[in-house]
């Protein structure tokens, strides 16, 4: 280690050099004092180094090693004998800070790991979810044709007993597709969509497949049956819980 000390408050104070050697410190000064003796400038600098840890740390190996070791824990390097290889000290405004010599050295802390995680995992924009609300599926018979179709997918609050509460808000099942990569869920949502737009009374092979995917209910949503006799509108009182069971046809 070596350093040059100046006195900012005193313009006539000559720069004093301090160099650390294995066997001690070498101080140099450009003043006119006789050589071989410690001049007043060197004495002042030496006094400051010994008194003030933030200056002495640069020349006191033990002190510096302790300080670096403290920072080295975060890097898993606390047992390295020569920490000067990995870390450097900075002195700014009377404060010492430790930083790694190489910028590729990364601390393994909660903060750094979460920062790294953010960097490598793409940000997933989760739709705003209200924990209080659940998605449910309401099935009804078509008003004019006697076939089953999915009236709508809704979010609603539910009671502890599983009864849904008003208000109920419609959800487009195709919007839910983007939240999943699961094949069965994808089939479920597209199946629901198919039955929402079911205008063909003739049952096709694809209908059966879609129905199977719906009944499989991979997302595990509660199903309700809309009772037209109670109300034409879908409300909490006009739907009853439904348990689906599906036989291979
Ligand atoms: Zn001097």
Tab-separated table of C-alpha atoms and ligand atoms in Angstrom:
chain	number	residue	atom	x	y	z
A	1	UNK	CA	0.000	0.000	0.000
A	2	UNK	CA	1.111	3.489	-0.617
A	3	UNK	CA	-0.472	6.869	-0.251
A	4	UNK	CA	0.207	10.564	-0.442
A	5	UNK	CA	-1.131	12.787	2.278
A	6	UNK	CA	-1.799	16.452	1.805
A	7	UNK	CA	-3.364	19.021	4.060
A	8	UNK	CA	-6.209	20.745	2.281
A	9	UNK	CA	-6.541	23.358	5.007
A	10	UNK	CA	-2.877	24.262	4.838
A	11	UNK	CA	-1.521	25.153	1.393
A	12	UNK	CA	2.089	25.156	2.555
A	13	UNK	CA	1.913	21.649	3.954
A	14	UNK	CA	4.039	19.502	1.627
A	15	UNK	CA	2.748	16.177	0.324
A	16	UNK	CA	3.882	13.316	2.547
A	17	UNK	CA	4.310	9.906	0.964
A	18	UNK	CA	3.660	6.751	2.925
A	19	UNK	CA	4.718	3.397	1.511
A	20	UNK	CA	4.125	0.123	3.266
A	21	UNK	CA	6.961	-2.364	3.143
A	22	UNK	CA	7.036	-5.825	4.620
A	23	UNK	CA	9.085	-4.597	7.547
A	24	UNK	CA	7.482	-1.213	8.135
A	25	UNK	CA	6.354	2.095	6.758
A	26	UNK	CA	8.523	4.423	4.720
A	27	UNK	CA	7.597	8.078	5.006
A	28	UNK	CA	8.891	10.727	2.645
A	29	UNK	CA	8.575	14.480	2.717
A	30	UNK	CA	9.934	17.208	0.434
A	31	UNK	CA	10.505	19.763	3.148
A	32	UNK	CA	13.936	21.112	4.153
A	33	UNK	CA	14.222	19.124	7.386
A	34	UNK	CA	17.454	17.158	7.749
A	35	UNK	CA	17.198	13.625	6.315
A	36	UNK	CA	17.092	10.570	8.539
A	37	UNK	CA	14.814	12.221	11.057
A	38	UNK	CA	11.062	12.427	11.213
A	39	UNK	CA	9.965	15.898	10.143
A	40	UNK	CA	6.932	17.609	11.625
A	41	UNK	CA	4.840	16.763	8.540
A	42	UNK	CA	5.720	13.109	8.649
A	43	UNK	CA	5.033	13.065	12.386
A	44	UNK	CA	1.591	14.552	11.828
A	45	UNK	CA	0.751	12.046	9.105
A	46	UNK	CA	2.053	9.127	11.158
A	47	UNK	CA	0.024	10.352	14.123
A	48	UNK	CA	-3.092	10.530	11.968
A	49	UNK	CA	-2.524	7.033	10.564
A	50	UNK	CA	-2.168	5.491	13.995
A	51	UNK	CA	-5.000	7.458	15.557
A	52	UNK	CA	-7.585	7.195	12.837
A	53	UNK	CA	-8.636	3.744	11.691
A	54	UNK	CA	-10.080	5.034	8.411
A	55	UNK	CA	-6.528	6.067	7.445
A	56	UNK	CA	-4.623	3.374	9.291
A	57	UNK	CA	-6.644	0.613	7.662
A	58	UNK	CA	-4.680	1.117	4.428
A	59	UNK	CA	-1.403	0.349	6.172
A	60	UNK	CA	-2.474	-1.978	8.961
A	61	UNK	CA	-2.833	-5.459	7.463
A	62	UNK	CA	-4.665	-6.928	10.416
A	63	UNK	CA	-7.166	-4.100	10.578
A	64	UNK	CA	-7.734	-4.198	6.837
A	65	UNK	CA	-8.131	-7.974	6.750
A	66	UNK	CA	-10.826	-7.760	9.431
A	67	UNK	CA	-12.671	-5.087	7.533
A	68	UNK	CA	-12.453	-6.949	4.223
A	69	UNK	CA	-13.422	-10.217	5.866
A	70	UNK	CA	-16.624	-8.622	7.029
A	71	UNK	CA	-17.550	-7.848	3.432
A	72	UNK	CA	-16.135	-11.150	2.148
A	73	UNK	CA	-18.848	-13.135	3.945
A	74	UNK	CA	-21.392	-12.040	1.365
A	75	UNK	CA	-19.153	-13.444	-1.354
A	76	UNK	CA	-18.258	-16.652	0.436
A	77	UNK	CA	-14.631	-15.522	0.493
A	78	UNK	CA	-14.216	-14.968	4.226
A	79	UNK	CA	-11.650	-17.756	4.499
A	80	UNK	CA	-9.402	-16.449	1.733
A	81	UNK	CA	-6.017	-15.566	3.221
A	82	UNK	CA	-5.303	-12.721	0.793
A	83	UNK	CA	-8.450	-10.632	0.651
A	84	UNK	CA	-6.590	-7.693	-0.965
A	85	UNK	CA	-6.692	-9.747	-4.145
A	86	UNK	CA	-10.479	-9.583	-4.198
A	87	UNK	CA	-11.438	-6.369	-2.466
A	88	UNK	CA	-10.375	-2.780	-2.455
A	89	UNK	CA	-10.948	0.033	-0.022
A	90	UNK	CA	-12.239	3.428	-0.957
A	91	UNK	CA	-11.884	6.479	1.188
A	92	UNK	CA	-14.458	9.167	0.500
A	93	UNK	CA	-15.459	11.945	2.866
A	94	UNK	CA	-13.788	10.249	5.815
A	95	UNK	CA	-15.717	7.058	5.210
A	96	UNK	CA	-14.217	3.752	4.161
A	97	UNK	CA	-16.086	1.511	1.790
A	98	UNK	CA	-15.199	-1.940	0.523
A	99	UNK	CA	-15.873	-3.063	-3.010
A	100	UNK	CA	-14.825	-6.070	-5.067
A	101	UNK	CA	-11.830	-5.589	-7.351
A	102	UNK	CA	-13.615	-7.406	-10.147
A	103	UNK	CA	-17.116	-6.382	-11.117
A	104	UNK	CA	-17.858	-9.991	-11.982
A	105	UNK	CA	-17.589	-10.871	-8.319
A	106	UNK	CA	-21.132	-11.104	-7.042
A	107	UNK	CA	-22.336	-11.209	-3.487
A	108	UNK	CA	-24.636	-14.066	-2.563
A	109	UNK	CA	-27.156	-12.206	-0.507
A	110	UNK	CA	-30.908	-12.229	-0.461
A	111	UNK	CA	-30.962	-8.900	-2.292
A	112	UNK	CA	-28.459	-9.878	-4.964
A	113	UNK	CA	-30.136	-13.218	-5.582
A	114	UNK	CA	-33.521	-11.652	-5.959
A	115	UNK	CA	-31.967	-9.072	-8.283
A	116	UNK	CA	-30.458	-11.885	-10.322
A	117	UNK	CA	-33.725	-13.720	-10.297
A	118	UNK	CA	-35.520	-10.667	-11.649
A	119	UNK	CA	-32.922	-10.489	-14.369
A	120	UNK	CA	-33.256	-14.062	-15.585
A	121	UNK	CA	-36.960	-14.654	-15.101
A	122	UNK	CA	-39.135	-12.701	-17.462
A	123	UNK	CA	-41.566	-10.458	-15.705
A	124	UNK	CA	-44.911	-12.158	-15.664
A	125	UNK	CA	-47.730	-9.700	-15.576
A	126	UNK	CA	-50.175	-11.460	-13.369
A	127	UNK	CA	-53.683	-10.237	-13.839
A	128	UNK	CA	-54.927	-8.367	-10.849
A	129	UNK	CA	-56.406	-11.031	-8.696
A	130	UNK	CA	-58.736	-10.453	-5.883
A	131	UNK	CA	-58.253	-13.327	-3.477
A	132	UNK	CA	-61.809	-12.989	-2.376
A	133	UNK	CA	-63.114	-13.855	-5.803
A	134	UNK	CA	-63.246	-17.228	-7.454
A	135	UNK	CA	-63.864	-18.203	-11.004
A	136	UNK	CA	-66.938	-20.325	-11.475
A	137	UNK	CA	-68.681	-21.825	-14.434
A	138	UNK	CA	-72.412	-21.567	-14.949
A	139	UNK	CA	-74.207	-24.032	-17.137
A	140	UNK	CA	-77.708	-23.630	-18.431
A	141	UNK	CA	-80.029	-24.816	-21.070
A	142	UNK	CA	-80.490	-22.725	-24.091
A	143	UNK	CA	-83.543	-20.544	-23.962
A	144	UNK	CA	-85.003	-21.892	-27.162
A	145	UNK	CA	-83.161	-25.080	-27.880
A	146	UNK	CA	-82.983	-27.983	-25.535
A	147	UNK	CA	-79.318	-28.302	-25.289
A	148	UNK	CA	-76.853	-27.569	-22.659
A	149	UNK	CA	-74.491	-24.735	-23.025
A	150	UNK	CA	-72.132	-22.805	-20.901
A	151	UNK	CA	-73.744	-19.565	-20.036
A	152	UNK	CA	-70.701	-17.834	-18.721
A	153	UNK	CA	-67.628	-17.911	-16.667
A	154	UNK	CA	-67.810	-15.522	-13.805
A	155	UNK	CA	-65.877	-14.326	-10.902
A	156	UNK	CA	-67.781	-14.009	-7.715
A	157	UNK	CA	-67.278	-14.022	-4.030
A	158	UNK	CA	-68.132	-17.237	-2.322
A	159	UNK	CA	-69.301	-17.985	1.174
A	160	UNK	CA	-67.605	-20.568	3.360
A	161	UNK	CA	-70.251	-23.059	2.297
A	162	UNK	CA	-69.326	-22.513	-1.349
A	163	UNK	CA	-72.372	-20.467	-2.194
A	164	UNK	CA	-71.614	-17.631	-4.545
A	165	UNK	CA	-72.489	-14.084	-3.701
A	166	UNK	CA	-73.416	-11.162	-5.871
A	167	UNK	CA	-72.100	-9.308	-7.725
A	168	UNK	CA	-70.899	-11.686	-10.390
A	169	UNK	CA	-68.711	-10.451	-13.190
A	170	UNK	CA	-68.225	-12.209	-16.496
A	171	UNK	CA	-64.813	-13.461	-17.546
A	172	UNK	CA	-63.837	-14.323	-21.071
A	173	UNK	CA	-62.398	-17.862	-20.911
A	174	UNK	CA	-60.069	-16.997	-23.771
A	175	UNK	CA	-58.489	-14.333	-21.567
A	176	UNK	CA	-57.600	-17.050	-19.068
A	177	UNK	CA	-55.682	-18.958	-21.722
A	178	UNK	CA	-52.752	-16.573	-21.396
A	179	UNK	CA	-52.320	-17.429	-17.751
A	180	UNK	CA	-51.522	-21.065	-18.333
A	181	UNK	CA	-49.227	-23.336	-20.284
A	182	UNK	CA	-51.030	-26.429	-19.142
A	183	UNK	CA	-52.551	-28.343	-22.041
A	184	UNK	CA	-55.533	-29.567	-20.094
A	185	UNK	CA	-56.307	-26.074	-18.887
A	186	UNK	CA	-56.024	-24.753	-22.429
A	187	UNK	CA	-58.470	-27.411	-23.585
A	188	UNK	CA	-60.758	-26.508	-20.723
A	189	UNK	CA	-60.867	-22.811	-21.592
A	190	UNK	CA	-61.240	-23.339	-25.319
A	191	UNK	CA	-63.888	-25.957	-24.604
A	192	UNK	CA	-65.841	-23.465	-22.522
A	193	UNK	CA	-65.501	-20.927	-25.294
A	194	UNK	CA	-66.804	-23.469	-27.779
A	195	UNK	CA	-69.896	-24.126	-25.723
A	196	UNK	CA	-70.537	-20.460	-25.130
A	197	UNK	CA	-70.836	-20.003	-28.850
A	198	UNK	CA	-72.638	-23.211	-29.420
A	199	UNK	CA	-75.258	-22.534	-32.017
A	200	UNK	CA	-75.165	-25.826	-33.784
A	201	UNK	CA	-77.558	-28.367	-32.319
A	202	UNK	CA	-75.815	-31.231	-34.030
A	203	UNK	CA	-73.294	-32.864	-31.783
A	204	UNK	CA	-69.901	-33.397	-33.363
A	205	UNK	CA	-66.846	-35.362	-32.341
A	206	UNK	CA	-65.125	-32.088	-31.469
A	207	UNK	CA	-68.013	-31.171	-29.168
A	208	UNK	CA	-67.581	-34.380	-27.254
A	209	UNK	CA	-63.875	-33.744	-26.882
A	210	UNK	CA	-64.527	-30.217	-25.695
A	211	UNK	CA	-67.137	-31.446	-23.259
A	212	UNK	CA	-64.701	-34.012	-21.904
A	213	UNK	CA	-62.120	-31.293	-21.311
A	214	UNK	CA	-64.722	-29.193	-19.520
A	215	UNK	CA	-65.915	-32.006	-17.298
A	216	UNK	CA	-62.336	-32.927	-16.469
A	217	UNK	CA	-62.211	-29.442	-14.958
A	218	UNK	CA	-58.462	-29.232	-14.682
A	219	UNK	CA	-58.537	-25.750	-13.074
A	220	UNK	CA	-60.869	-27.136	-10.423
A	221	UNK	CA	-63.514	-24.437	-10.710
A	222	UNK	CA	-66.885	-24.844	-9.060
A	223	UNK	CA	-69.740	-25.455	-11.479
A	224	UNK	CA	-73.219	-24.109	-11.132
A	225	UNK	CA	-76.442	-24.757	-12.902
A	226	UNK	CA	-78.619	-21.827	-13.750
A	227	UNK	CA	-82.227	-22.397	-12.823
A	228	UNK	CA	-84.299	-20.521	-15.330
A	229	UNK	CA	-87.407	-20.945	-13.249
A	230	UNK	CA	-86.029	-18.771	-10.456
A	231	UNK	CA	-84.726	-15.980	-12.604
A	232	UNK	CA	-83.798	-15.375	-16.183
A	233	UNK	CA	-80.715	-13.587	-14.981
A	234	UNK	CA	-77.752	-15.232	-13.450
A	235	UNK	CA	-77.604	-14.181	-9.848
A	236	UNK	CA	-76.407	-15.832	-6.680
A	237	UNK	CA	-79.935	-17.066	-5.953
A	238	UNK	CA	-80.646	-18.461	-9.403
A	239	UNK	CA	-77.668	-20.804	-9.545
A	240	UNK	CA	-77.196	-24.083	-7.754
A	241	UNK	CA	-73.942	-25.977	-7.253
A	242	UNK	CA	-73.399	-28.717	-9.748
A	243	UNK	CA	-71.226	-31.790	-9.558
A	244	UNK	CA	-70.244	-33.064	-12.909
A	245	UNK	CA	-69.710	-36.627	-13.735
A	246	UNK	CA	-68.865	-37.843	-17.144
A	247	UNK	CA	-69.264	-41.252	-18.661
A	248	UNK	CA	-67.386	-42.250	-21.720
A	249	UNK	CA	-69.770	-42.125	-24.619
B	1	LIG	ZN1	8.433	17.503	6.178
